[in-house]
PDB file of C-alpha atoms and ligand atoms in Angstrom:
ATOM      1  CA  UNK A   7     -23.021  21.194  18.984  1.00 78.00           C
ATOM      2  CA  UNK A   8     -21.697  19.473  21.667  1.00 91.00           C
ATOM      3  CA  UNK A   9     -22.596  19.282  25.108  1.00 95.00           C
ATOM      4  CA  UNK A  10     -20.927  22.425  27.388  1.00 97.00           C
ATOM      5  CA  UNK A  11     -19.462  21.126  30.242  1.00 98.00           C
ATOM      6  CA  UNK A  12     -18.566  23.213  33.765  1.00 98.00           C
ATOM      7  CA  UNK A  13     -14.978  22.324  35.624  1.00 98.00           C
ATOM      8  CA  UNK A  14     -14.700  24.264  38.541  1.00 98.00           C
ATOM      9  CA  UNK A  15     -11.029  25.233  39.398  1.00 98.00           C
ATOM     10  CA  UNK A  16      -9.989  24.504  42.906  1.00 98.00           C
ATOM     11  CA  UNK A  17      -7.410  27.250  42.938  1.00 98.00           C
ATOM     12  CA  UNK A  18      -9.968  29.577  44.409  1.00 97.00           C
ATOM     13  CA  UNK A  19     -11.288  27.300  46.927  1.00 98.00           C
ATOM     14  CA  UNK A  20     -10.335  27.223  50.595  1.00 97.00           C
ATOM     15  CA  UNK A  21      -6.907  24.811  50.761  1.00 98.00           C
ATOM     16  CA  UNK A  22      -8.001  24.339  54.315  1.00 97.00           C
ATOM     17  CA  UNK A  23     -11.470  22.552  54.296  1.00 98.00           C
ATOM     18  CA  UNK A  24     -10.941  21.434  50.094  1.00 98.00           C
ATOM     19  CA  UNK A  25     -12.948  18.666  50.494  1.00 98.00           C
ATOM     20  CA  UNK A  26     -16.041  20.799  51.404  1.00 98.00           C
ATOM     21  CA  UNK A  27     -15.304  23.264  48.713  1.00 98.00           C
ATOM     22  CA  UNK A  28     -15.446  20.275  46.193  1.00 98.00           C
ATOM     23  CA  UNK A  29     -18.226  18.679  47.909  1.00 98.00           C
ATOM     24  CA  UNK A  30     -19.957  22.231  47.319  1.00 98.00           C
ATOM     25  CA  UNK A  31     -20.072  22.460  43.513  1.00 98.00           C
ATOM     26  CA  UNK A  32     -19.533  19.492  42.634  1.00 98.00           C
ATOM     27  CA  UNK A  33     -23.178  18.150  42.667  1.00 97.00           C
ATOM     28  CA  UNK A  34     -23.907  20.616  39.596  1.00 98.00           C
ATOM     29  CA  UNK A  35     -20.116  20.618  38.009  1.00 98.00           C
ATOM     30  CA  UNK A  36     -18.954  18.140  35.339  1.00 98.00           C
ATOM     31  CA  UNK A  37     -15.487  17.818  36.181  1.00 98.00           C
ATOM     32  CA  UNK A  38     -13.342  19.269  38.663  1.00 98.00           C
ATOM     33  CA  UNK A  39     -10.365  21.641  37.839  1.00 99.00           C
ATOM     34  CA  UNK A  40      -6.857  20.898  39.535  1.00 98.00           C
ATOM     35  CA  UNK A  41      -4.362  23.572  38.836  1.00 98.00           C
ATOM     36  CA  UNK A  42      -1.224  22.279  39.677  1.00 98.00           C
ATOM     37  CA  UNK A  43       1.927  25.071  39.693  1.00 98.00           C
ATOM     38  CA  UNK A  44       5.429  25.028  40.598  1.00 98.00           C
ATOM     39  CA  UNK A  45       6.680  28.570  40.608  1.00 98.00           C
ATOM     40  CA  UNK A  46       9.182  28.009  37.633  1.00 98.00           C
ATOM     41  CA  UNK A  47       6.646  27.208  34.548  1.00 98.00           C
ATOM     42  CA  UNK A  48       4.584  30.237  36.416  1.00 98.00           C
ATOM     43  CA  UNK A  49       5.285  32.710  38.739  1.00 98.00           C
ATOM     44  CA  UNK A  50       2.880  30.727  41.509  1.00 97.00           C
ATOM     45  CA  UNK A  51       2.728  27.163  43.402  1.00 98.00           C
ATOM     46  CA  UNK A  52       0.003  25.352  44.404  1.00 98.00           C
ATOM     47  CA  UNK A  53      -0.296  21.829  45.110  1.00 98.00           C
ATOM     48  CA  UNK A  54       1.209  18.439  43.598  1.00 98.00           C
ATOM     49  CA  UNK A  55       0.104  14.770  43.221  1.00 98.00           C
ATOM     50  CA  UNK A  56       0.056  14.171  47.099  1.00 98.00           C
ATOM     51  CA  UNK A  57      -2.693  16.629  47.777  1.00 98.00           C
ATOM     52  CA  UNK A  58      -4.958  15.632  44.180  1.00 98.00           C
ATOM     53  CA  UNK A  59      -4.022  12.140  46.499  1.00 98.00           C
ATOM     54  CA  UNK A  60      -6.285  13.412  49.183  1.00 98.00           C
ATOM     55  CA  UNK A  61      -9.128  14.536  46.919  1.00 98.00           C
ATOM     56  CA  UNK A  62     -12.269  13.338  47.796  1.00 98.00           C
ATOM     57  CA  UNK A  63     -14.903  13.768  44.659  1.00 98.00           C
ATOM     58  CA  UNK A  64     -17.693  12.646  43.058  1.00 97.00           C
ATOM     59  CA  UNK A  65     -16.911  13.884  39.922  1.00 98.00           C
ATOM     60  CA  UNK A  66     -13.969  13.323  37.476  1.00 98.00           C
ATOM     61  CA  UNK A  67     -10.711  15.125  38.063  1.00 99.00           C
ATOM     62  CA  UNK A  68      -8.995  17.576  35.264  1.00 99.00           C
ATOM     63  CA  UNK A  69      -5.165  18.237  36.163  1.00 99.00           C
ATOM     64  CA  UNK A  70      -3.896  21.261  34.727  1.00 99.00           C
ATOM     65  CA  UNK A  71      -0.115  20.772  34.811  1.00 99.00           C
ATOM     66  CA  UNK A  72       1.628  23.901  34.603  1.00 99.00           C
ATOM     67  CA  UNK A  73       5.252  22.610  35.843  1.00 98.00           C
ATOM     68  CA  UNK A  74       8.463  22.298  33.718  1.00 98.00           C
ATOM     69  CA  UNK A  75       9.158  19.236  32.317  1.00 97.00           C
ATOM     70  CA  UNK A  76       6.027  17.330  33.132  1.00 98.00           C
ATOM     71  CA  UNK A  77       7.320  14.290  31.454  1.00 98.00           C
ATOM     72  CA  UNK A  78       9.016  13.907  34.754  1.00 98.00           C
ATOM     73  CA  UNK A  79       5.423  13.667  36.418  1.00 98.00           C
ATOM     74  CA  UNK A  80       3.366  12.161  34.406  1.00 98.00           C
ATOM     75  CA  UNK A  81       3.051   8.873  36.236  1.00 98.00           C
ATOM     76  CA  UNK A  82       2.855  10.456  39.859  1.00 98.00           C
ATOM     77  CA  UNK A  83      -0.081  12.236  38.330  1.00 99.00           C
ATOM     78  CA  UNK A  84      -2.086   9.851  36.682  1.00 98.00           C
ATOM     79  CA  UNK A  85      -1.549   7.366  39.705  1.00 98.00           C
ATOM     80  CA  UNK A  86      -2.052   9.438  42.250  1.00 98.00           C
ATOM     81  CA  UNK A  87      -6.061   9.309  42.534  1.00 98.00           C
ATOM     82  CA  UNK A  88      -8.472   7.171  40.832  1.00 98.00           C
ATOM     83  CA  UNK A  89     -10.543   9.952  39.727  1.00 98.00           C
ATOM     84  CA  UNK A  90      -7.418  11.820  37.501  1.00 99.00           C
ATOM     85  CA  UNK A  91      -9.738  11.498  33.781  1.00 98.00           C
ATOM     86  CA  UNK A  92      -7.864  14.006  32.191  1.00 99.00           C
ATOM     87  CA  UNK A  93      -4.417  15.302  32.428  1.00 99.00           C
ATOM     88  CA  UNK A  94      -3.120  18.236  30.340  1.00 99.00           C
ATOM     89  CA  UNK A  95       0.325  20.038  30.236  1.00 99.00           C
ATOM     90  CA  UNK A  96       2.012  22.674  28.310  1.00 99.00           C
ATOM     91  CA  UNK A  97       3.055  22.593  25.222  1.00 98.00           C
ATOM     92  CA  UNK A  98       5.509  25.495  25.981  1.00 98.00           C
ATOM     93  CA  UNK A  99       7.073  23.041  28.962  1.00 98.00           C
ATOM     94  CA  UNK A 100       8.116  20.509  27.079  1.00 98.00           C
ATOM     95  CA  UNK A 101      10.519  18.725  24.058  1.00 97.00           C
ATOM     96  CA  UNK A 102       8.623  15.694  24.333  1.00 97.00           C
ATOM     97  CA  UNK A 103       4.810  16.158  23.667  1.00 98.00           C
ATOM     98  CA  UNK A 104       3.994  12.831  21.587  1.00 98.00           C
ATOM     99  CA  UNK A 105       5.406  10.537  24.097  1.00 98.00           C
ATOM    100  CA  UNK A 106       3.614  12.308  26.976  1.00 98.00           C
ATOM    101  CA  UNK A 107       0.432  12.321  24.741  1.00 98.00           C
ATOM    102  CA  UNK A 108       0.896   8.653  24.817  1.00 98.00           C
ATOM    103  CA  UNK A 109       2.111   8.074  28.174  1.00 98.00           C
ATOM    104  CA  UNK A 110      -1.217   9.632  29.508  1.00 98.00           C
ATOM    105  CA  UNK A 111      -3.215   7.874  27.267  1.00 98.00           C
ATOM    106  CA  UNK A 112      -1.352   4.199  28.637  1.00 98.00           C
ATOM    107  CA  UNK A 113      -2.811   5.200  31.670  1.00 98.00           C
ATOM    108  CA  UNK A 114      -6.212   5.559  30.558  1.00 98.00           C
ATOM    109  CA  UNK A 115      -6.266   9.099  30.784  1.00 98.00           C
ATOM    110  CA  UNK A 116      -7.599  11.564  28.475  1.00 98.00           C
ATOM    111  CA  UNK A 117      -4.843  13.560  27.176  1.00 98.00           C
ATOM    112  CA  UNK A 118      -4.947  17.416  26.404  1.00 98.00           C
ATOM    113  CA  UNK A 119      -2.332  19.913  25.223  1.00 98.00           C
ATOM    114  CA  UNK A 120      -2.405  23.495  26.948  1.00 99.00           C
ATOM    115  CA  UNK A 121      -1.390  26.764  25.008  1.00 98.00           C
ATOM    116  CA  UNK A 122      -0.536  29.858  26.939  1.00 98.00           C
ATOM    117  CA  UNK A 123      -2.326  32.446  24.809  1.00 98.00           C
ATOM    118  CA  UNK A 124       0.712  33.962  22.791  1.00 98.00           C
ATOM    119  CA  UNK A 125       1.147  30.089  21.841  1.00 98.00           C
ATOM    120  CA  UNK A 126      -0.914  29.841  17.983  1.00 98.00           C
ATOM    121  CA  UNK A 127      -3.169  27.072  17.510  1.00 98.00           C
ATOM    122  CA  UNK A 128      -0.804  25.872  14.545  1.00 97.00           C
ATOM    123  CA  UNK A 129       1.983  24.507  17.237  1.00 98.00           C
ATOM    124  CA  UNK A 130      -0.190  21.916  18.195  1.00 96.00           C
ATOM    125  CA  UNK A 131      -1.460  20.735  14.899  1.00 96.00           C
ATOM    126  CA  UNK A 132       0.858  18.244  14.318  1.00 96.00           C
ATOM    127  CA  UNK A 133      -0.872  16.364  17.333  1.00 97.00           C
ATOM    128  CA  UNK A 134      -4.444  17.065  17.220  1.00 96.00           C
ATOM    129  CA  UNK A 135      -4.645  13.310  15.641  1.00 95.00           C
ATOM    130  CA  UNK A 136      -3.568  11.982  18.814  1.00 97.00           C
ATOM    131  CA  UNK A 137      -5.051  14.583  21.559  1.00 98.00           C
ATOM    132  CA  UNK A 138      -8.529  14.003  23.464  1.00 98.00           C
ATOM    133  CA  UNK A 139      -8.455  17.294  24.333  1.00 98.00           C
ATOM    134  CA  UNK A 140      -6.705  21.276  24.126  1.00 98.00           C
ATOM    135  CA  UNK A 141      -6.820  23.434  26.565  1.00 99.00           C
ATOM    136  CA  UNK A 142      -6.589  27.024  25.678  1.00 99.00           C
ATOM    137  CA  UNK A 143      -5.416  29.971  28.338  1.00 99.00           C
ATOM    138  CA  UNK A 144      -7.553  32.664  27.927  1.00 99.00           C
ATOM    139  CA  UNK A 145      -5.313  34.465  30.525  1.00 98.00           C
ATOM    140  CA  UNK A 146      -2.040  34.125  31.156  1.00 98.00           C
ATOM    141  CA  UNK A 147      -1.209  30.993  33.046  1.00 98.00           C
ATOM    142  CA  UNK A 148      -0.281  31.335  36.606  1.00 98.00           C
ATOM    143  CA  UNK A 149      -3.372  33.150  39.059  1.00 97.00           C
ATOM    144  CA  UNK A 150      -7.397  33.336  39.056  1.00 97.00           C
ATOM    145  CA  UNK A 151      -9.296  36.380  38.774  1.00 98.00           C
ATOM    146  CA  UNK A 152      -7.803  37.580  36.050  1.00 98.00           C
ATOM    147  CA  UNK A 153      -9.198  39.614  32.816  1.00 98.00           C
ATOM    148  CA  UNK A 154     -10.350  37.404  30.114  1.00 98.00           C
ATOM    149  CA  UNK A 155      -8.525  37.603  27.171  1.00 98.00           C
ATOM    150  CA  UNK A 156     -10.994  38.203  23.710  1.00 98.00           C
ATOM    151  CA  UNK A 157      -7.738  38.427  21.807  1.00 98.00           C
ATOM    152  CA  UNK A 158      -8.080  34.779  22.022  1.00 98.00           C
ATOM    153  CA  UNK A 159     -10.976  34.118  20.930  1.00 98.00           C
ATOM    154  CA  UNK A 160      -9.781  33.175  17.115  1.00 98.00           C
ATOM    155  CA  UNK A 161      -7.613  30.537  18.431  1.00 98.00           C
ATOM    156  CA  UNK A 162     -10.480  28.921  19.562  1.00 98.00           C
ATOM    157  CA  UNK A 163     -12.581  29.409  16.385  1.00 98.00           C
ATOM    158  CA  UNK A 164      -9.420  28.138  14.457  1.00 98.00           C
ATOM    159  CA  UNK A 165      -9.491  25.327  16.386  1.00 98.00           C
ATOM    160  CA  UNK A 166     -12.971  24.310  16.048  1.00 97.00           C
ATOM    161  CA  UNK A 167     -12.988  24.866  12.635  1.00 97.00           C
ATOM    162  CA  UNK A 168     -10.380  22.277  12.579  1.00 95.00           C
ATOM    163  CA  UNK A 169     -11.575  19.766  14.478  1.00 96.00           C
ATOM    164  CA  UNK A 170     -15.128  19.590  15.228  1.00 95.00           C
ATOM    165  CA  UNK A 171     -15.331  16.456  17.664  1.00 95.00           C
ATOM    166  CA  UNK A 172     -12.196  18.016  19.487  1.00 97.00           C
ATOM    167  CA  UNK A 173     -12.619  18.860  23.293  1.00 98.00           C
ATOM    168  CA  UNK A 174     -11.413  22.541  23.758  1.00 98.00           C
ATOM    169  CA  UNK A 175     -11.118  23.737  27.144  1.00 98.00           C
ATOM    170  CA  UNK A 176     -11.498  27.345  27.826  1.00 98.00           C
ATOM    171  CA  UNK A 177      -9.251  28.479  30.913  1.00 99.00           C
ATOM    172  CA  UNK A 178      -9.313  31.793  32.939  1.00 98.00           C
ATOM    173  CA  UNK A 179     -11.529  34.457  33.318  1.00 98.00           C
ATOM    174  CA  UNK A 180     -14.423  32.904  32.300  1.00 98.00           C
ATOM    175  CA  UNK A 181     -17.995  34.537  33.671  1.00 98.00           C
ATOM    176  CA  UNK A 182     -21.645  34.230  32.780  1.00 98.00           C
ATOM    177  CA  UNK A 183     -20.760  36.813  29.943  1.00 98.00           C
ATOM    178  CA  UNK A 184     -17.064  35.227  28.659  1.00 98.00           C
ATOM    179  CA  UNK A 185     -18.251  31.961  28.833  1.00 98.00           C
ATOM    180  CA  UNK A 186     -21.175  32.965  26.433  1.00 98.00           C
ATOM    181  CA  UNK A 187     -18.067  34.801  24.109  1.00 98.00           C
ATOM    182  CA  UNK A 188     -15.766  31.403  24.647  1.00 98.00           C
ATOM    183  CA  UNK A 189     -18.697  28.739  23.654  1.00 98.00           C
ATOM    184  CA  UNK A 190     -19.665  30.776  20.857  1.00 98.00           C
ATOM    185  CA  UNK A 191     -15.598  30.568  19.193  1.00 98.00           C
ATOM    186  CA  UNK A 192     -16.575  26.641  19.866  1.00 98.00           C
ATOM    187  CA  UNK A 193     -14.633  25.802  23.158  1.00 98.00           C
ATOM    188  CA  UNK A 194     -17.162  22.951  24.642  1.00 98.00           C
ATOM    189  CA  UNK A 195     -15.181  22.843  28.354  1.00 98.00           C
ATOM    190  CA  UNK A 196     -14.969  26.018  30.368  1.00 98.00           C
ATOM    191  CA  UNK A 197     -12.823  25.999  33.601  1.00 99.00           C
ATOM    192  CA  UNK A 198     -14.005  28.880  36.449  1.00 98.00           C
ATOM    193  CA  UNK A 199     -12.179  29.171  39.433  1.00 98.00           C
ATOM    194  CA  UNK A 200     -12.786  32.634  40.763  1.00 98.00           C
ATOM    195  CA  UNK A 201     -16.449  33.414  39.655  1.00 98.00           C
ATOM    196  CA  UNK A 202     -17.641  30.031  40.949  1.00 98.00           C
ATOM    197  CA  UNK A 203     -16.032  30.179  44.268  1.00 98.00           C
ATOM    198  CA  UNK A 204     -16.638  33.775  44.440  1.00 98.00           C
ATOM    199  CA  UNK A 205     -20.588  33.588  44.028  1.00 98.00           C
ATOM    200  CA  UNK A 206     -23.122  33.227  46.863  1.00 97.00           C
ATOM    201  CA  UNK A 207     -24.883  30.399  45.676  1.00 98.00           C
ATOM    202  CA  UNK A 208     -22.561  28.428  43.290  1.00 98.00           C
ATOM    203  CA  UNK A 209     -25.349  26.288  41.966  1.00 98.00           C
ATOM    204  CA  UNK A 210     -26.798  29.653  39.840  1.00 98.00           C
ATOM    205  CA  UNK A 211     -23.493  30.236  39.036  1.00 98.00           C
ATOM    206  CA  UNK A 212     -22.871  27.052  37.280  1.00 98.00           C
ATOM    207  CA  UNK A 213     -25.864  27.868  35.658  1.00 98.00           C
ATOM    208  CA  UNK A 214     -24.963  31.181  34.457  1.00 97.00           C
ATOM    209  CA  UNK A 215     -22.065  29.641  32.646  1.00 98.00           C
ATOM    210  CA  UNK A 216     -24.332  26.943  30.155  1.00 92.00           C
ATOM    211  CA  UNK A 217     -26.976  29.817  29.753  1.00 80.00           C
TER     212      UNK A 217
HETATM  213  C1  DX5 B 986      -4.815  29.928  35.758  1.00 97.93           C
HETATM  214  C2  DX5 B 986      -5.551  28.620  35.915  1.00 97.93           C
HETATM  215  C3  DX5 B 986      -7.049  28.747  35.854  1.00 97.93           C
HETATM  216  C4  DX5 B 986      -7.606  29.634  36.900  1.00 97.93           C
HETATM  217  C5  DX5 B 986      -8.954  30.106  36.515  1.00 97.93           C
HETATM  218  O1  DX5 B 986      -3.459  29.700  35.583  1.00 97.93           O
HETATM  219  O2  DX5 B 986      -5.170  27.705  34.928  1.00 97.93           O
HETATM  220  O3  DX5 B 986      -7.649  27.467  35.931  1.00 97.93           O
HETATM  221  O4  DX5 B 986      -7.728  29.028  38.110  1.00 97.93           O
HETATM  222  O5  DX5 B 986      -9.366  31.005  37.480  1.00 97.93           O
HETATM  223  P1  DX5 B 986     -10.361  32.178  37.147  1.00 97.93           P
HETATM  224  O6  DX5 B 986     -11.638  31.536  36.711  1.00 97.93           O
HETATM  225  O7  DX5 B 986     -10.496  32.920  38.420  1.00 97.93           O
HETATM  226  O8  DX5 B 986      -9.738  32.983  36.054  1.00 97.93           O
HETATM  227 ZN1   ZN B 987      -6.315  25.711  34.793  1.00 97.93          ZN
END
């Protein structure tokens, strides 16, 4: 089995004093989770490249990009901060998913596909070849702190059944009791924004989440 990994999603960190939030978890985090929206792919906004440009951490970065067209952005993204390791986008955003599969990978980037959960694993098939990663939504894309989705839950399993080496990603919703639910369909990744930044003492609840 492979190695679970935690990615902490900034969205539910203080935007004012970021750099302390990061600092905060990411001593016991794998990876920290950038969730970058634009109020047209999603209902929300967030943040773009020039504030992942002002990140300061120790650990790898993981941009979510849930923006139309992200081919646009690719670039801006991956050049934006030395720590960007992985960028993923969604599949439901774009025409042109092979060449931005292999635009972030010219970068050096790890490259993931996102599915919102209505998306079915068999969309992204054709470029699981080609992918480092998939990141599935197990809420619908767009705020934290919302209910995870089990309905999902066989899209992962479909997926891991698949591909065994792939990285899958579970996003939103996940808690000491989802993640359990989310690692057990085979995702290996599991992005919390909410219950992380939400918890008294973050280091337990990293902890929770590999059980
Ligand atoms: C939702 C984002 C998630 C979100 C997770 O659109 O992609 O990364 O921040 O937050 P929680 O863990 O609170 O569901
Ligand atoms: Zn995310």
């Amino acid at each position: 089995m492979k190695k679970i990994l935690i990615a902490p999603s900034i969205l539910s960190a203080d935007f004012g004093k970021l750099n302390e939030e990061i600092a905060s978890v990411a001593k016991y985090a794998d990876l920290i989770h950038c969730d970058v929206m634009d109020g047209c792919f999603v209902p929300n906004i967030t943040f773009g490249n020039e504030v992942v440009k002002c990140i300061k951490s120790a650990k790898p970065l993981d941009v979510h990009l849930m923006i139309v067209k992200p081919e646009k952005h690719i670039e801006a993204f991956a050049k934006c901060n030395e720590k960007v390791s992985m960028i993923s986008f969604h599949l439901e955003a774009t025409k042109q998913p092979k060449k931005i599969i292999k635009e972030i990978k010219d970068f050096g980037i790890k490259a993931g596909i996102a599915i919102k959960p209505e998306t079915p694993a068999k969309k992204i098939f054709p470029f699981l070849k080609e992918l480092d990663f998939v990141l599935v939504m197990t809420v619908e894309p767009g705020f934290g702190g919302q209910k995870f989705m089990q309905s999902v839950l066989p899209k992962i399993k479909e997926l891991r059944e698949l591909a065994s080496e792939l990285d899958i990603e579970a996003d939103g919703g996940i808690n000491a009791k989802t993640a359990k639910l989310a690692t057990e369909a085979g995702a290996n990744i599991l992005v919390a924004g909410s219950y992380i930044f939400g918890a008294k003492d973050k280091k337990k609840a990293i902890e929770m989440l590999t059980g």
